[in-house]
C-alpha cells in the first residue's frame, strides 16, 4: 500500500464515500479526492485507475470487513456505484494492537505539549480521537462517537465538551435556534456523536432531566455551571439503537411503528440499505409494491430519509408522520411554482387506510348467519384499530370524504357532484356491512361488521363554528366525514 500523504488524503475521502448508502461513482470519487488534494496542496489525480487501485488497496489492507460491492444504476446500466458491503466499516474504526496503542499514547503525550499554537490546531482534534480510542487506566467508558470530521463551525466546541464530559462538569450552553432565538440551557453532558456532517452533544437538561441532542453548530458559547453534576442514567447504546441520527426527538420520545409502501425503485435501495435495523417486510402486494414497517423514535434525520425517496415510498401510518412527510413534499413543490395551500393540506391528505384502496371497494356477500345477500363496503384498516372494533371498544368507524374517495362513501349525480339533503349535508351510500381487512400484518386479517346507521358530518372551526373548506384542483371542497355506527361482528 502506498504510504504517503497523498494516498492518506484520498483514503479518507474514499472511506467517507464508500460508507454512503447510495455509494459513489469513480468520477465522483475522483472529483472529491482532487478537491481535498488541492486544499492540502498536493498534486491532483489524473487517471481513474488511481482511484480503482486505491479501493483495491483498502480491500487488501483491511480484509473481508472492507469488501466493496458494485451497484448499477437502474436507469443507466453503464453507471456503476461503489460502496462497502458492510457500511458500518470504516478505516478509522480498525482496532490497534496493544503495542501500537502504547506507542500512539506516548506520541500523543509529546504532541499534546504543542496544543494551542495556531499552526498545530490539528493536534487538538487528534488528541480527542486518540484519547477516546485508547481510554485511560481507570477504564472510563467511550464518550465520543467518531465518523469523519468535516470542517464546520461546531469543531471548535469538540475539545471543551470532551473535557467537560471527562471531568463530569455541568455546563451552560448558549444556543441559537433555527428561528434565530437565543436560549440558555443548563445541561449534564454525556456523549458527543456525529450524524451526517454534523456533531451533536447528547446531554440531559438540568431543568427536566430530559435527554436531548444539541447541534454543535448551533452552540454559540459554552461555560461551566456551578450546579452539581448528575451521571447518565440512560443506556446510551439503546438510546442510539432506537433512532436514526442523533438529533432531538419531536412529537414522540418513545419508538413508534411506522408503516410505509415502497415501489420497485425504492425496494432496490431499501432492501440493501434499510432505513433502520428494525425494518421488515410485512407484505408484498399484487402490483409488486411491498409494505414495510420500522420501529423507531421520530428524529429529523428519519424525516430526511423518508423524504429522500420522493414518490417512491408512501407513509401509511402514523397519521402525524404521514401528514408531516406530505407537508415536506408540498413545501418543496411550492418552491417550484406549484400552488399548494399548506393550511388546508391536512384536509386534502387521505389517511393510510384510504391510501390502501381496495380493488373491489363494494362487494356482495352472504350474511354469516342468515345467508341473506348484503351490500358490503370493503375497507383497509390497521390491526390495532380492527382489534378495538372486535373487542367492542370502538363502536364507530369514520372516514374522511376526499375527492379521490368520495365515490365510495357518498351519492353523486350524473356529473359526479355529491348529492345533498335539505340541510346541505352529503347523502351517504347505504351499506349493510363493512368488511375490514388489515394492511399492516404479514397475513391479512379480516372481519365482517354490520352497519346499524350511517350519516355524514361537516368539519367546523372550533372558534367560530364555520364550515372548514379547502381547495383541490382549484375547486372549493367542504371538509367532511362519513360515520358508520357498527353492529354485530363476525371474524373471517
XYZ file of C-alpha atoms in Angstrom:
492
model
C 0.000 0.000 0.000
C 1.378 3.491 -0.827
C 2.475 5.130 2.414
C 2.303 8.840 1.615
C 0.206 11.887 2.489
C -1.494 11.974 -0.937
C -2.776 8.424 -0.507
C -3.875 9.098 3.080
C -5.884 12.095 1.879
C -7.510 10.043 -0.881
C -8.191 7.145 1.522
C -10.054 9.447 3.919
C -12.291 10.750 1.100
C -12.909 7.276 -0.350
C -13.734 5.853 3.078
C -16.426 8.518 3.548
C -17.960 7.947 0.088
C -17.874 4.140 0.320
C -19.896 4.294 3.551
C -22.757 6.195 1.881
C -25.951 4.204 1.361
C -26.084 5.085 -2.339
C -22.324 4.708 -2.858
C -20.414 6.833 -5.380
C -19.116 6.565 -8.940
C -15.412 6.659 -9.794
C -15.920 10.123 -11.316
C -17.460 11.391 -8.081
C -14.619 9.858 -6.063
C -12.012 11.383 -8.346
C -13.603 14.850 -8.139
C -13.895 14.740 -4.332
C -10.324 13.447 -3.969
C -8.960 16.202 -6.210
C -10.822 18.844 -4.184
C -9.232 17.503 -0.992
C -5.793 17.240 -2.610
C -5.935 20.836 -3.887
C -6.884 22.104 -0.424
C -3.967 20.161 1.082
C -1.516 21.456 -1.556
C -0.961 18.085 -3.228
C -0.944 17.096 -6.900
C -4.321 16.082 -8.317
C -5.199 12.616 -9.622
C -5.292 12.420 -13.432
C -6.384 8.794 -14.029
C -9.374 6.777 -12.816
C -7.088 3.765 -12.362
C -5.548 5.550 -9.367
C -8.946 5.547 -7.640
C -9.609 1.916 -8.591
C -6.173 0.916 -7.240
C -6.884 2.856 -4.020
C -10.081 0.846 -3.494
C -8.187 -2.386 -4.143
C -5.572 -1.327 -1.583
C -8.303 -0.711 1.025
C -9.748 -4.194 0.434
C -6.317 -5.867 0.588
C -5.202 -4.000 3.700
C -8.330 -4.297 5.859
C -9.643 -7.698 4.754
C -13.209 -9.001 4.498
C -14.735 -6.141 6.507
C -13.623 -3.709 3.818
C -15.068 -5.589 0.809
C -16.526 -3.236 -1.807
C -19.543 -4.005 -3.981
C -20.748 -2.572 -7.295
C -24.281 -1.281 -7.913
C -25.513 -0.423 -11.380
C -27.883 2.488 -11.927
C -31.336 1.018 -12.752
C -31.938 3.731 -15.372
C -28.493 3.615 -16.995
C -26.638 0.321 -16.599
C -23.388 1.986 -17.704
C -23.214 3.927 -14.441
C -21.610 1.967 -11.578
C -21.702 2.911 -7.888
C -19.185 1.554 -5.377
C -19.772 1.133 -1.637
C -18.732 -1.005 1.333
C -20.798 -4.173 1.703
C -20.545 -3.571 5.449
C -21.262 0.165 5.728
C -20.572 0.088 9.461
C -16.933 -0.438 8.499
C -14.510 2.462 8.407
C -10.746 2.505 8.107
C -10.853 4.724 11.198
C -12.604 2.056 13.272
C -9.934 -0.637 12.847
C -8.607 -1.651 16.253
C -4.925 -1.236 17.111
C -2.771 -3.787 18.850
C -1.740 -3.096 22.455
C 1.808 -2.243 21.328
C 0.530 0.175 18.692
C -1.808 1.787 21.215
C 1.004 2.296 23.725
C 3.239 3.851 21.063
C 0.493 6.194 19.959
C -0.254 7.210 23.530
C 3.399 8.081 24.079
C 3.491 10.066 20.854
C 0.319 11.973 21.735
C 1.683 12.821 25.191
C 4.593 14.565 23.456
C 2.464 16.244 20.775
C -0.099 17.490 23.306
C 2.517 19.883 24.706
C 2.260 21.855 21.461
C -1.510 22.380 21.654
C -2.602 25.992 21.470
C -0.162 27.038 18.782
C -2.064 28.227 15.658
C -0.029 26.081 13.270
C -0.718 22.988 15.414
C -4.514 23.236 15.749
C -4.816 19.735 14.261
C -3.290 18.285 17.428
C -6.437 19.144 19.436
C -8.606 17.082 17.118
C -6.098 14.217 17.042
C -5.745 14.243 20.831
C -9.524 13.842 21.270
C -9.619 10.994 18.750
C -6.710 9.130 20.335
C -7.830 9.734 23.927
C -11.276 8.432 23.113
C -9.876 5.350 21.412
C -7.159 4.494 23.888
C -9.165 5.470 27.028
C -7.113 5.561 30.245
C -6.034 3.410 33.152
C -9.327 3.883 35.029
C -11.285 2.064 32.306
C -13.526 5.051 31.570
C -16.217 4.252 29.006
C -16.030 5.645 25.470
C -17.672 9.078 25.347
C -17.211 10.200 21.728
C -18.554 8.526 18.584
C -16.307 9.403 15.607
C -17.097 9.077 11.928
C -15.330 11.727 9.881
C -14.700 15.304 10.919
C -15.939 17.878 8.395
C -14.777 21.459 8.637
C -17.776 23.227 10.075
C -18.495 25.747 12.826
C -19.068 23.191 15.596
C -15.492 21.886 15.511
C -14.286 24.499 17.987
C -16.541 23.006 20.676
C -15.227 19.425 20.422
C -12.276 19.805 22.789
C -14.034 21.741 25.623
C -17.058 19.432 25.503
C -14.861 16.348 25.571
C -13.014 17.666 28.618
C -16.291 18.602 30.368
C -17.594 15.043 29.946
C -14.358 13.542 31.237
C -14.315 15.902 34.232
C -18.094 15.497 34.786
C -18.840 19.218 34.688
C -22.309 20.770 34.406
C -22.418 23.256 31.522
C -24.447 26.253 30.393
C -24.965 26.238 26.609
C -25.709 29.497 24.798
C -27.667 28.168 21.781
C -29.030 29.902 18.689
C -32.176 28.179 17.384
C -33.226 27.809 13.737
C -35.592 30.788 14.066
C -32.784 32.999 15.390
C -33.860 32.901 19.049
C -31.048 32.658 21.555
C -31.618 30.448 24.609
C -29.526 29.247 27.551
C -29.602 25.594 28.624
C -28.052 24.145 31.780
C -27.084 20.556 30.914
C -25.253 17.485 32.125
C -23.094 16.448 29.121
C -22.687 12.701 28.441
C -21.707 11.919 24.855
C -20.593 13.511 21.574
C -21.999 11.933 18.430
C -21.583 12.654 14.739
C -24.571 12.255 12.430
C -24.127 13.009 8.751
C -21.975 16.124 8.597
C -22.991 17.489 11.988
C -21.915 16.872 15.563
C -24.329 16.597 18.474
C -23.856 16.806 22.225
C -26.076 14.279 23.966
C -26.920 15.832 27.325
C -29.671 15.929 29.946
C -31.446 19.205 30.573
C -30.986 20.133 34.247
C -34.495 21.638 34.375
C -36.407 18.453 33.460
C -33.799 15.686 33.185
C -34.785 15.123 29.541
C -32.061 13.675 27.303
C -31.625 15.728 24.105
C -29.234 16.197 21.205
C -27.736 19.700 20.886
C -26.177 20.504 17.495
C -22.655 21.842 17.988
C -23.065 24.263 15.085
C -25.968 25.877 16.974
C -23.933 26.425 20.151
C -22.674 29.997 20.426
C -20.780 29.689 23.708
C -20.060 27.182 26.497
C -19.311 27.898 30.128
C -19.097 25.849 33.290
C -22.114 25.930 35.597
C -21.998 25.598 39.385
C -24.812 23.024 39.544
C -23.673 19.575 40.786
C -23.146 17.005 38.016
C -25.555 14.074 37.660
C -24.278 10.928 35.880
C -26.194 9.499 32.934
C -28.907 7.018 33.900
C -29.896 6.210 30.301
C -28.483 3.267 28.358
C -26.879 5.260 25.543
C -26.364 2.161 23.421
C -30.130 1.579 23.467
C -30.737 5.315 23.010
C -28.948 5.350 19.639
C -30.264 1.905 18.726
C -33.835 3.253 18.779
C -33.305 6.182 16.421
C -31.895 7.331 13.113
C -29.254 10.002 13.686
C -28.612 11.901 16.908
C -30.884 14.946 16.869
C -33.568 15.582 19.455
C -36.796 13.672 19.044
C -40.028 15.510 18.255
C -43.660 14.577 18.967
C -42.704 11.186 20.470
C -39.946 10.266 22.898
C -40.587 6.531 22.641
C -40.272 4.354 19.499
C -43.384 4.070 17.346
C -44.222 1.697 14.491
C -44.171 3.386 11.081
C -45.816 1.602 8.148
C -44.978 2.552 4.573
C -45.329 1.302 0.996
C -42.263 1.102 -1.273
C -42.385 0.668 -5.047
C -39.909 -1.334 -7.103
C -37.412 1.546 -7.425
C -37.259 2.202 -3.688
C -37.056 -1.503 -2.850
C -33.692 -1.840 -4.605
C -32.157 0.562 -2.114
C -34.234 -0.233 0.970
C -33.505 -3.948 0.808
C -29.755 -3.276 0.611
C -29.721 -0.221 2.906
C -32.594 -0.335 5.424
C -33.877 2.917 6.900
C -33.403 1.374 10.354
C -32.259 -2.007 11.634
C -35.861 -2.813 12.690
C -37.077 -2.576 9.085
C -39.060 -5.621 7.969
C -41.285 -6.535 5.037
C -44.882 -7.057 6.127
C -46.449 -7.957 2.835
C -45.893 -7.960 -0.915
C -48.813 -6.526 -2.876
C -50.139 -7.805 -6.196
C -48.546 -4.901 -8.097
C -45.089 -5.702 -6.714
C -45.026 -2.947 -4.079
C -44.088 -4.000 -0.549
C -45.411 -2.842 2.804
C -42.597 -2.177 5.290
C -42.513 -1.395 8.971
C -39.868 0.205 11.169
C -39.976 0.726 14.933
C -38.103 3.915 15.696
C -38.126 7.244 17.539
C -39.060 10.309 15.467
C -35.988 12.403 14.570
C -35.126 14.983 11.943
C -32.748 12.525 10.273
C -35.565 9.973 9.990
C -37.779 12.534 8.269
C -34.926 13.389 5.884
C -34.559 9.721 4.960
C -38.271 9.272 4.324
C -38.463 12.409 2.176
C -35.355 11.459 0.204
C -37.259 8.790 -1.731
C -39.881 11.249 -3.005
C -42.852 9.476 -4.541
C -41.204 6.054 -4.418
C -42.392 5.483 -0.847
C -45.661 6.404 0.856
C -46.060 6.603 4.623
C -49.311 4.956 5.707
C -49.178 5.441 9.460
C -48.994 7.015 11.995
C -51.150 9.803 10.646
C -48.954 12.620 12.003
C -45.858 11.237 10.265
C -47.887 10.722 7.078
C -49.009 14.365 7.146
C -45.512 15.621 8.045
C -43.936 13.887 5.034
C -46.759 15.156 2.808
C -46.129 18.694 4.068
C -42.402 18.422 3.283
C -43.195 17.391 -0.290
C -45.826 20.134 -0.603
C -43.379 22.794 0.592
C -40.866 21.577 -1.980
C -43.495 21.830 -4.736
C -44.208 25.428 -3.750
C -40.569 26.286 -4.409
C -41.080 25.064 -7.991
C -44.123 27.244 -8.580
C -46.927 24.829 -7.730
C -49.872 26.373 -5.905
C -50.200 24.276 -2.736
C -52.282 25.569 0.171
C -50.373 24.334 3.200
C -53.111 25.483 5.594
C -55.585 23.021 4.062
C -53.091 20.246 3.423
C -54.286 18.097 6.335
C -57.795 18.163 4.837
C -56.516 17.028 1.440
C -54.222 14.171 2.519
C -56.160 10.938 2.968
C -55.372 8.615 5.839
C -53.268 5.498 5.357
C -56.240 3.162 5.277
C -57.810 5.075 2.385
C -54.445 5.127 0.621
C -54.609 1.312 0.566
C -57.775 1.468 -1.547
C -59.272 -1.919 -2.336
C -59.533 -3.097 -5.947
C -63.161 -4.017 -5.197
C -64.453 -1.390 -2.735
C -68.034 -2.720 -2.920
C -68.942 -6.395 -2.581
C -71.997 -8.593 -2.303
C -71.523 -11.143 0.470
C -73.892 -13.570 2.246
C -74.743 -12.875 5.877
C -72.773 -15.341 8.057
C -75.945 -16.393 9.918
C -78.981 -15.784 7.692
C -77.273 -16.184 4.328
C -79.033 -13.060 3.038
C -77.072 -11.163 0.380
C -75.583 -7.947 1.772
C -74.099 -4.861 0.133
C -70.669 -4.652 1.741
C -68.078 -1.859 1.824
C -64.527 -3.221 1.633
C -62.101 -1.160 3.781
C -58.457 -1.443 4.751
C -57.664 -0.889 8.430
C -54.769 -1.025 10.868
C -54.527 -4.157 13.014
C -54.841 -2.243 16.305
C -57.999 -0.495 15.093
C -59.564 -3.794 13.998
C -58.822 -5.247 17.433
C -60.577 -2.266 19.072
C -63.649 -2.859 16.907
C -63.786 -6.592 17.628
C -63.389 -6.002 21.370
C -66.293 -3.521 21.375
C -64.064 -0.620 22.468
C -64.636 1.150 19.150
C -68.286 1.393 18.074
C -67.984 3.791 15.136
C -65.811 3.889 12.034
C -65.201 7.326 10.496
C -63.683 8.015 7.093
C -62.896 11.456 5.723
C -64.519 12.198 2.378
C -61.945 13.304 -0.200
C -62.252 13.932 -3.937
C -60.336 10.699 -4.590
C -62.533 8.542 -2.314
C -65.971 10.175 -2.270
C -67.445 7.782 -4.899
C -67.032 5.060 -2.262
C -68.828 6.897 0.537
C -71.455 9.323 -0.775
C -74.069 9.529 -3.505
C -73.202 11.523 -6.651
C -75.188 12.773 -9.622
C -74.580 12.173 -13.332
C -71.891 14.889 -13.320
C -70.089 13.259 -10.380
C -71.099 16.024 -7.964
C -72.179 14.977 -4.487
C -75.881 14.853 -3.705
C -77.037 16.854 -0.685
C -80.007 16.624 1.640
C -82.193 19.560 2.736
C -79.579 20.590 5.337
C -76.780 20.736 2.753
C -75.087 17.586 4.063
C -73.804 14.914 1.698
C -76.033 11.864 1.348
C -74.101 8.702 2.328
C -74.256 5.488 0.328
C -76.082 2.928 2.456
C -74.254 -0.362 3.063
C -75.393 -3.378 5.071
C -71.922 -4.147 6.437
C -68.212 -3.385 6.237
C -65.543 -5.978 5.537
C -62.413 -4.764 7.307
C -59.051 -6.095 6.057
C -55.727 -5.303 7.761
C -52.881 -3.859 5.695
C -50.123 -3.904 8.333
C -49.918 -7.626 9.174
C -47.884 -10.354 7.376
C -51.108 -12.178 6.558
C -54.322 -10.169 6.042
C -56.791 -10.422 8.904
C -60.436 -9.634 8.211
C -63.802 -9.252 9.892
C -67.348 -8.606 8.705
C -69.172 -5.968 10.767
C -72.819 -5.000 10.317
C -73.757 -1.315 9.993
C -76.557 -0.033 12.244
C -76.655 3.550 10.953
C -74.792 5.895 8.569
C -74.522 9.709 8.341
C -72.140 12.436 7.185
C -70.691 15.277 9.229
C -69.015 18.524 8.191
C -65.906 19.732 9.997
C -66.332 23.152 11.592
C -63.963 25.709 13.043
C -63.864 25.408 16.855
C -63.547 29.172 17.280
C -66.346 30.492 15.061
C -68.346 27.390 14.120
C -67.902 27.997 10.381
C -67.619 25.061 7.997
C -63.994 24.270 7.041
C -63.226 24.313 3.308
C -60.126 23.637 1.248
C -59.048 23.828 -2.388
C -58.392 20.789 -4.531
C -57.505 21.302 -8.202
C -58.726 24.924 -7.974
C -62.141 23.873 -6.656
C -63.503 24.580 -3.159
C -64.346 21.459 -1.141
C -66.060 21.082 2.204
C -64.103 19.091 4.795
C -66.409 16.295 5.940
C -66.537 12.671 7.005
C -68.872 9.699 6.852
C -69.669 7.913 10.119
C -70.744 4.259 10.392
C -72.434 3.039 13.576
C -71.172 -0.546 13.963
C -73.244 -3.576 14.962
C -72.661 -7.347 15.029
C -69.130 -8.566 14.322
C -68.004 -11.752 12.606
C -64.282 -12.636 12.361
C -63.436 -14.160 8.974
